[in-house]
PDB file of C-alpha atoms in Angstrom:
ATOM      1  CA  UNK A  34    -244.041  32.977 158.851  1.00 55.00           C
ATOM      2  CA  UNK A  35    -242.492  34.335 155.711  1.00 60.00           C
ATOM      3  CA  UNK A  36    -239.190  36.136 156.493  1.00 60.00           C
ATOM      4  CA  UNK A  37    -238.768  37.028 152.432  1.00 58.00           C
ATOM      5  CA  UNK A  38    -242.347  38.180 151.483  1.00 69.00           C
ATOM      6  CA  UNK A  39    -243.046  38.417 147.519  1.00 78.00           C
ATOM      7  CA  UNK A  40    -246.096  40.688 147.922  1.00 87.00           C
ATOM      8  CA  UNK A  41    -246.872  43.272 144.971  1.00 92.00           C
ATOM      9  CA  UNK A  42    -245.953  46.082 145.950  1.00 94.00           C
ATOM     10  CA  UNK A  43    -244.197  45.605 149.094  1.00 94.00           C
ATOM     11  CA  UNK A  44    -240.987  47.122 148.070  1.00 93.00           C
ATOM     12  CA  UNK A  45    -242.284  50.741 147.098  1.00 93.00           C
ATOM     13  CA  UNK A  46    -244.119  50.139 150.908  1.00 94.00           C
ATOM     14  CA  UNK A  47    -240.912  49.823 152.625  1.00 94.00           C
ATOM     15  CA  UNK A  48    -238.768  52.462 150.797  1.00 94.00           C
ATOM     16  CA  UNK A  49    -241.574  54.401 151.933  1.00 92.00           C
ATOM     17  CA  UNK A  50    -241.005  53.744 155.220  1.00 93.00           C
ATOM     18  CA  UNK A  51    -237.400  53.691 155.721  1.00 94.00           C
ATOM     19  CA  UNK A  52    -237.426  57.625 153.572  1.00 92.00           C
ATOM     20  CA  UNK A  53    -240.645  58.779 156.373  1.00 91.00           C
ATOM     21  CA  UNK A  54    -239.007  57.414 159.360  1.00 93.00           C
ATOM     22  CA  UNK A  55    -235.292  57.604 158.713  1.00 94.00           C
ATOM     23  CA  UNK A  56    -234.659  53.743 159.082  1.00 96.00           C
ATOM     24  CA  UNK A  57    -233.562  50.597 157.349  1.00 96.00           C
ATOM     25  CA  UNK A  58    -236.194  48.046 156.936  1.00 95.00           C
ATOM     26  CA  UNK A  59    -237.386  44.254 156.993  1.00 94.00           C
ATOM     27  CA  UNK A  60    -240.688  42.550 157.073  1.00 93.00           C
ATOM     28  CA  UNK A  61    -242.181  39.284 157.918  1.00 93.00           C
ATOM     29  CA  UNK A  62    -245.615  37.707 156.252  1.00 91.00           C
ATOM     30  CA  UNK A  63    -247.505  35.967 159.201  1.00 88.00           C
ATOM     31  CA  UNK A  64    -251.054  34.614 157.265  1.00 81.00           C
ATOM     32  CA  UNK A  65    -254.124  34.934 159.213  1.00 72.00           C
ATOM     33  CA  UNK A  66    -256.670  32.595 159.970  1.00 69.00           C
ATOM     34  CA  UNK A  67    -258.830  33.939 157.252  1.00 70.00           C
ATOM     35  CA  UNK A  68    -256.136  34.186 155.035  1.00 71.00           C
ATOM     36  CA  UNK A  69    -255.262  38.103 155.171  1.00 81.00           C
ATOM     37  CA  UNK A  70    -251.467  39.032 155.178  1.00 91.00           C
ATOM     38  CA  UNK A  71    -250.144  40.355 158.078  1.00 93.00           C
ATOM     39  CA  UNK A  72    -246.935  42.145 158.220  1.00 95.00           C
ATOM     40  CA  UNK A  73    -244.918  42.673 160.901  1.00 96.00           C
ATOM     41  CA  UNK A  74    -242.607  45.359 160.553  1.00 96.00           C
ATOM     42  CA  UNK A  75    -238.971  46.071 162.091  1.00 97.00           C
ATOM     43  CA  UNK A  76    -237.634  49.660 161.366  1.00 97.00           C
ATOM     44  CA  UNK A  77    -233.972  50.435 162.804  1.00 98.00           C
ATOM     45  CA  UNK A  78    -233.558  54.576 162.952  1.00 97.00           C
ATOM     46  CA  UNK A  79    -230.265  55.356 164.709  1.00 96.00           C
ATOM     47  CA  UNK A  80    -231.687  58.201 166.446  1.00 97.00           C
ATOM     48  CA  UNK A  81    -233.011  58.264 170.038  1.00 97.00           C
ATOM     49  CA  UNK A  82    -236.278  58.344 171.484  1.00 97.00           C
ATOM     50  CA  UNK A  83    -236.073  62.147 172.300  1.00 96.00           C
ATOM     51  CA  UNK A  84    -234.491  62.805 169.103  1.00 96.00           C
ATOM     52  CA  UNK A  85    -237.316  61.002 167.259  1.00 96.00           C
ATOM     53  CA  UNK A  86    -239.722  63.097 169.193  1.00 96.00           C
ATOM     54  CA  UNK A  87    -238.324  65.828 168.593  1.00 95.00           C
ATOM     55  CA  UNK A  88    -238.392  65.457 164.663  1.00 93.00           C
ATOM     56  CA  UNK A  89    -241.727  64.436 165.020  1.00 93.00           C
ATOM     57  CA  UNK A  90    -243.155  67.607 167.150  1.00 91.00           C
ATOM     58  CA  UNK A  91    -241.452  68.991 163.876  1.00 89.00           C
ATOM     59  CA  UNK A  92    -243.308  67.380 161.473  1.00 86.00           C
ATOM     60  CA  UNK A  93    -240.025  66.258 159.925  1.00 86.00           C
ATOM     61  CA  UNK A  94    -240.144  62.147 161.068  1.00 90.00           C
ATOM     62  CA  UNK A  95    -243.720  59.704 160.837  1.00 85.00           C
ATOM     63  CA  UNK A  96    -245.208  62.287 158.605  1.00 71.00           C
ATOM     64  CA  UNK A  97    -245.989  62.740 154.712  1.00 54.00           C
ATOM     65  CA  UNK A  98    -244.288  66.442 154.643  1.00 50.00           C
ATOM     66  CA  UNK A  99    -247.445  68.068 153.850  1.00 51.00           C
ATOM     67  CA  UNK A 100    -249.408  69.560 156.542  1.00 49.00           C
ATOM     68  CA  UNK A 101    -252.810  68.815 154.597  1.00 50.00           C
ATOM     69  CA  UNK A 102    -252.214  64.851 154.992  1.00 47.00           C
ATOM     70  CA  UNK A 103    -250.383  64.785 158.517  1.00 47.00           C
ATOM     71  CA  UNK A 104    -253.557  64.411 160.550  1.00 47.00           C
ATOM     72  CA  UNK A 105    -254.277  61.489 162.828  1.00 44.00           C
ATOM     73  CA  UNK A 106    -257.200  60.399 159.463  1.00 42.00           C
ATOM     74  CA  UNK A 107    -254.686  60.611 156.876  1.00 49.00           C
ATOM     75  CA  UNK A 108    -251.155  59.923 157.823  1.00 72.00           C
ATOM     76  CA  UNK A 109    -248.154  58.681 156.021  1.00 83.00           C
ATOM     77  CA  UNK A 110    -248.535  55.160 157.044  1.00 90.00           C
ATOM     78  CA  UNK A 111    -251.814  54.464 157.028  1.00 90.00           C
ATOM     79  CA  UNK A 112    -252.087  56.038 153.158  1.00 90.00           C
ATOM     80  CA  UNK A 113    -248.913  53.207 151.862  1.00 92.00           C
ATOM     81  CA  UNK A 114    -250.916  50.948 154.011  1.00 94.00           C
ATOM     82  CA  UNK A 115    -253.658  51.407 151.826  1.00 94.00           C
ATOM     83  CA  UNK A 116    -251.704  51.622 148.523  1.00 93.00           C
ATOM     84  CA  UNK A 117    -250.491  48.096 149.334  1.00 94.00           C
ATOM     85  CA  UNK A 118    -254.032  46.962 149.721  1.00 94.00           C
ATOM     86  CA  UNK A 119    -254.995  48.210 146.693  1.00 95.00           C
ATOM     87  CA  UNK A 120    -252.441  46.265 144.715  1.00 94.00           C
ATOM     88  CA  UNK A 121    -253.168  42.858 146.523  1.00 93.00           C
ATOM     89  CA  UNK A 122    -256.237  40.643 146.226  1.00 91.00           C
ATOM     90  CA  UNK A 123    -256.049  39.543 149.722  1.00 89.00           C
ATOM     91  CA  UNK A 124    -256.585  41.784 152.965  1.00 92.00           C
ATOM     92  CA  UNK A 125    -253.010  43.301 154.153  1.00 94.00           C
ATOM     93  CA  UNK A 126    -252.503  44.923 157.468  1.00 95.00           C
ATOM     94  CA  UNK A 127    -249.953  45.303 160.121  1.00 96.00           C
ATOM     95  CA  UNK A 128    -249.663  42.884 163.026  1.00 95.00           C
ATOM     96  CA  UNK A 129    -246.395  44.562 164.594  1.00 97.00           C
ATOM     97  CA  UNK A 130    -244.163  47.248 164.558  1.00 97.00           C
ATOM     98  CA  UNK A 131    -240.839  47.159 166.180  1.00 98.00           C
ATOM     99  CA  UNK A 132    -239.023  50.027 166.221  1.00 98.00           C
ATOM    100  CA  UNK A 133    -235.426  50.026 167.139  1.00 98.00           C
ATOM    101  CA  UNK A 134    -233.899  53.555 168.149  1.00 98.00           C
ATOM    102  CA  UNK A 135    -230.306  53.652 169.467  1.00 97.00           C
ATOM    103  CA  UNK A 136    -231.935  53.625 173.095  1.00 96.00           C
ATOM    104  CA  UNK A 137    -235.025  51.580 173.444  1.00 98.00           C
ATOM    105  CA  UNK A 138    -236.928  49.255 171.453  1.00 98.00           C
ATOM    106  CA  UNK A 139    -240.677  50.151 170.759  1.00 98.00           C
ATOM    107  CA  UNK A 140    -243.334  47.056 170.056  1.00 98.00           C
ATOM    108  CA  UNK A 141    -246.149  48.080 168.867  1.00 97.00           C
ATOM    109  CA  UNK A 142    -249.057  45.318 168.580  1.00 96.00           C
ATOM    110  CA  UNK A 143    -252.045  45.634 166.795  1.00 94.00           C
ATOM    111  CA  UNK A 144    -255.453  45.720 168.442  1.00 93.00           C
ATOM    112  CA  UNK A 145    -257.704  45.091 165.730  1.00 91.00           C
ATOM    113  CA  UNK A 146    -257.745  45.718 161.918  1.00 91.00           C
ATOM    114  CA  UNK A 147    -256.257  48.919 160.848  1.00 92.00           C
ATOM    115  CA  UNK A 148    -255.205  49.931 164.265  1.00 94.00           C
ATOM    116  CA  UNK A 149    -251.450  50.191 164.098  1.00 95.00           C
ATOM    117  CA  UNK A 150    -251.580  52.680 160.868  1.00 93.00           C
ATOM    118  CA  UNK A 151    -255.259  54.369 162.130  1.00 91.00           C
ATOM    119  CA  UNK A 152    -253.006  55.042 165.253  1.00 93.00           C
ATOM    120  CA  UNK A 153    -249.209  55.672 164.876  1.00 92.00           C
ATOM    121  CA  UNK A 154    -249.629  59.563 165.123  1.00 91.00           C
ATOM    122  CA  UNK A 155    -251.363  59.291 167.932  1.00 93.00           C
ATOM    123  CA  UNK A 156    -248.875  56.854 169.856  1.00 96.00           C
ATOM    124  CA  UNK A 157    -246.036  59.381 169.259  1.00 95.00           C
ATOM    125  CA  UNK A 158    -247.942  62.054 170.657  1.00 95.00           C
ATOM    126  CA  UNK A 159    -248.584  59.927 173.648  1.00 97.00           C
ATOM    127  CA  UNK A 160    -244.934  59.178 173.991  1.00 98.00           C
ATOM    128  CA  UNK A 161    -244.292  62.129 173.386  1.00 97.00           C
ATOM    129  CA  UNK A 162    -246.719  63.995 176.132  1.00 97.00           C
ATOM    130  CA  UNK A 163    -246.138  60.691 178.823  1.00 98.00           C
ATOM    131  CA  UNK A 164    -241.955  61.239 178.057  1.00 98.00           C
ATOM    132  CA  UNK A 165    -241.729  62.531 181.600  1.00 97.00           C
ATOM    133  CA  UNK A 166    -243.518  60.128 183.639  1.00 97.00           C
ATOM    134  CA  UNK A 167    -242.072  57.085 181.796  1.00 97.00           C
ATOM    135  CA  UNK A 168    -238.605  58.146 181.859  1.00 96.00           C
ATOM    136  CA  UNK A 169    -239.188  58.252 186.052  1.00 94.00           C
ATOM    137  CA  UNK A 170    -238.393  62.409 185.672  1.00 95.00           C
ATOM    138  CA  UNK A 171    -236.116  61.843 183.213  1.00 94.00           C
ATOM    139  CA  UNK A 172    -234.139  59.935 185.217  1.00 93.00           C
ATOM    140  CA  UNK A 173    -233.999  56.753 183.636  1.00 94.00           C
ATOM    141  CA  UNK A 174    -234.829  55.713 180.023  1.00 93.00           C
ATOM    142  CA  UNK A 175    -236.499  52.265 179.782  1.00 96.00           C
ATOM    143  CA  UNK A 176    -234.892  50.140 177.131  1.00 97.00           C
ATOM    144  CA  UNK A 177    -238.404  48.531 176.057  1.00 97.00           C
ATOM    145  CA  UNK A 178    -241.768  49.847 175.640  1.00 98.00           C
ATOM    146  CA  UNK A 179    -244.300  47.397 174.742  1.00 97.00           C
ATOM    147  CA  UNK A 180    -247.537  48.831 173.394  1.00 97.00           C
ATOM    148  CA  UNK A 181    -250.210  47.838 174.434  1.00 95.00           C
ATOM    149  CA  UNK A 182    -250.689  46.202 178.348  1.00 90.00           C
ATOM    150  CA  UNK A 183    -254.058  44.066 177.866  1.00 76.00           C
ATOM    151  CA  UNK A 184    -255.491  43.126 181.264  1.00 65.00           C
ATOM    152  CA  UNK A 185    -255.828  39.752 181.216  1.00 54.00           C
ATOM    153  CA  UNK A 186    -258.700  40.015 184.683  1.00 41.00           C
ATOM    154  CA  UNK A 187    -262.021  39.217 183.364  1.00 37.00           C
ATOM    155  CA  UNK A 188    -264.780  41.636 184.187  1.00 29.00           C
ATOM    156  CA  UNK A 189    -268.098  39.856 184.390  1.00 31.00           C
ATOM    157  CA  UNK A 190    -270.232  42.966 184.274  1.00 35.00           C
ATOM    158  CA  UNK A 191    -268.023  44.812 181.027  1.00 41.00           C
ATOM    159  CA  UNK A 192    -264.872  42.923 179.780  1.00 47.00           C
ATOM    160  CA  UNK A 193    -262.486  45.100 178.307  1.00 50.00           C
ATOM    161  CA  UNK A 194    -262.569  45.976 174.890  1.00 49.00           C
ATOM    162  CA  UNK A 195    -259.119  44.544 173.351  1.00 48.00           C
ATOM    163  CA  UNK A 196    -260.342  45.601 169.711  1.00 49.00           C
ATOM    164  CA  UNK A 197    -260.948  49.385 170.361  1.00 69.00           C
ATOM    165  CA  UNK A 198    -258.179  51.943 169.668  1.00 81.00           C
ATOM    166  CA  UNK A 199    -258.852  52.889 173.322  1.00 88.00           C
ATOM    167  CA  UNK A 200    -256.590  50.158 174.235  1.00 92.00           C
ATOM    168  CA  UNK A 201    -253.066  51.968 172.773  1.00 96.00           C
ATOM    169  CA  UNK A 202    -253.921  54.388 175.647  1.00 96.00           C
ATOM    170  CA  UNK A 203    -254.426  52.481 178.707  1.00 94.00           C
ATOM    171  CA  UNK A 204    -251.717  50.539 180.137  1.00 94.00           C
ATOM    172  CA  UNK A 205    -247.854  50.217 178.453  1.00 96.00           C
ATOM    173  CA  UNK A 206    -245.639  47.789 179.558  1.00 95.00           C
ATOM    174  CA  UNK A 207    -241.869  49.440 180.177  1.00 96.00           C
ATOM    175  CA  UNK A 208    -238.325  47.730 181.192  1.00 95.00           C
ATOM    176  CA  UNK A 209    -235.774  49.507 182.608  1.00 95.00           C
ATOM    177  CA  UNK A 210    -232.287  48.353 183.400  1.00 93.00           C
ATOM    178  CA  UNK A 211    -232.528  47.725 187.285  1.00 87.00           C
ATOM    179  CA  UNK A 212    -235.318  45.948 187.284  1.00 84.00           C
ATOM    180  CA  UNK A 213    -235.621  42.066 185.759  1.00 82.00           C
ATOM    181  CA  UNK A 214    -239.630  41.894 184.770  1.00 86.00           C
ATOM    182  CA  UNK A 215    -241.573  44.587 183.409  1.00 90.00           C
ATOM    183  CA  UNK A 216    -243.208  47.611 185.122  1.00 93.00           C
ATOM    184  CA  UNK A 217    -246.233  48.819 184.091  1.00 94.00           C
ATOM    185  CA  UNK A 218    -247.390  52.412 183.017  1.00 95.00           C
ATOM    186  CA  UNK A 219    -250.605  53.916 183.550  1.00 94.00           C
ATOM    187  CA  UNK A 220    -251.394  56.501 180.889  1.00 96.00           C
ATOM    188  CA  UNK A 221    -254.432  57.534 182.560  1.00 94.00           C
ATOM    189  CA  UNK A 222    -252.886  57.822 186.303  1.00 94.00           C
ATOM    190  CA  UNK A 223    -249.568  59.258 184.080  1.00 96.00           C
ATOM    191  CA  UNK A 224    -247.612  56.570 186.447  1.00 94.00           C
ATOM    192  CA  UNK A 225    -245.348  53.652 186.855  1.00 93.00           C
ATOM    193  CA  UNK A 226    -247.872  51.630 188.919  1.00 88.00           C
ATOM    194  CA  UNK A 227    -246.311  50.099 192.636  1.00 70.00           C
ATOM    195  CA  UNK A 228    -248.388  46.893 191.832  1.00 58.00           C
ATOM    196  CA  UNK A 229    -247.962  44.316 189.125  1.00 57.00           C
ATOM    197  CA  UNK A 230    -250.948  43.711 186.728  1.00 51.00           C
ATOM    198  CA  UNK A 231    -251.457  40.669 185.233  1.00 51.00           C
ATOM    199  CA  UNK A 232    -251.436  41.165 181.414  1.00 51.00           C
ATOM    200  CA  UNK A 233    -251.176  39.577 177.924  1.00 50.00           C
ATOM    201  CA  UNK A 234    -249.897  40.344 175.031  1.00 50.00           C
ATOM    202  CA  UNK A 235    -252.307  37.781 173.335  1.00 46.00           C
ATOM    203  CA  UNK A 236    -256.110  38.048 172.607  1.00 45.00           C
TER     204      UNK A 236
END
């Protein structure tokens, strides 16, 4: 792991970022197994969760700033994404993005090439629709989401599809303050679920 990464074309990529997203910035070069570079990202924004949410509902926060490019196909981060591809000879992508707002840390993992930046908008509408059910009716902030929950349970008949943007949307893992180990979040039941799952964060 690289903490001081000399890729071309990595500093115009992060000023990016830090101007989109209101934050400071630092990366880390992990080097794949086929030798691509992958990034993972940490982004401090001193703003809370419902703050950020609130900018982004606005358009004013993750976006580009014009309404022609702030679509789910062709948003902020996945166009620098690609304009630090196209300056490198090797394959870049992101691995991991850890955002840290002033009231919970988001992880964000990747789940296959070009999922974190094909996905991002998406994400923060989730959070952003799922803010109630999450926050326990508002009643208590977690102070981690990771994103995403795999299920580590085989299924004989159709394993589950860890590569597939599908799996952002299933399960998120959230800590709260009260409670030592994780809870898990069902975005399709929109609950905290009463039993644990057994999960990984690996593939």
């Amino acid at each position: 792991m690289d903490s001081n990464p000399s890729l071309p074309g990595l500093d115009d990529f992060l000023r990016s970022l830090e101007r989109i997203f209101f934050a400071e910035s630092e990366v880390k070069l992990v080097s794949g197994k086929t030798g691509e570079n992958q990034l993972i990202l940490n982004l401090r924004c001193r703003l809370s969760l419902l703050d950020v949410l609130y900018h982004f509902r606005k358009g004013n926060w993750g976006h580009c700033g014009n309404p022609e490019c702030c679509s789910a196909e062709n948003d902020h981060l996945k166009v620098q994404l690609e304009n630090l591809q196209n300056r490198n000879t090797q394959p870049v992508d992101i691995e991991e993005v850890n955002l840290e707002l002033e009231d919970v840390l988001i992880v964000v993992r990747s789940t296959g090439p070009g999922s974190i930046a094909g996905e991002i908008i998406r994400l923060f509408e989730a959070l952003g629709e799922h803010y109630v059910h999450y926050t326990k009716g508002l009643q208590a902030i977690p102070y981690e989401i990771y994103i995403p929950v795999k299920e580590s349970v085989s299924f004989a008949s159709q394993p589950p599809s860890h590569h597939s943007a599908d799996a952002f949307y299933n399960y998120w893992a959230v800590y709260y303050e009260d409670s030592v180990d994780a809870r898990i979040y069902s975005l399709r039941q929109r609950q905290i679920l009463a039993e644990d799952l057994f999960y990984s964060d690996s593939e």
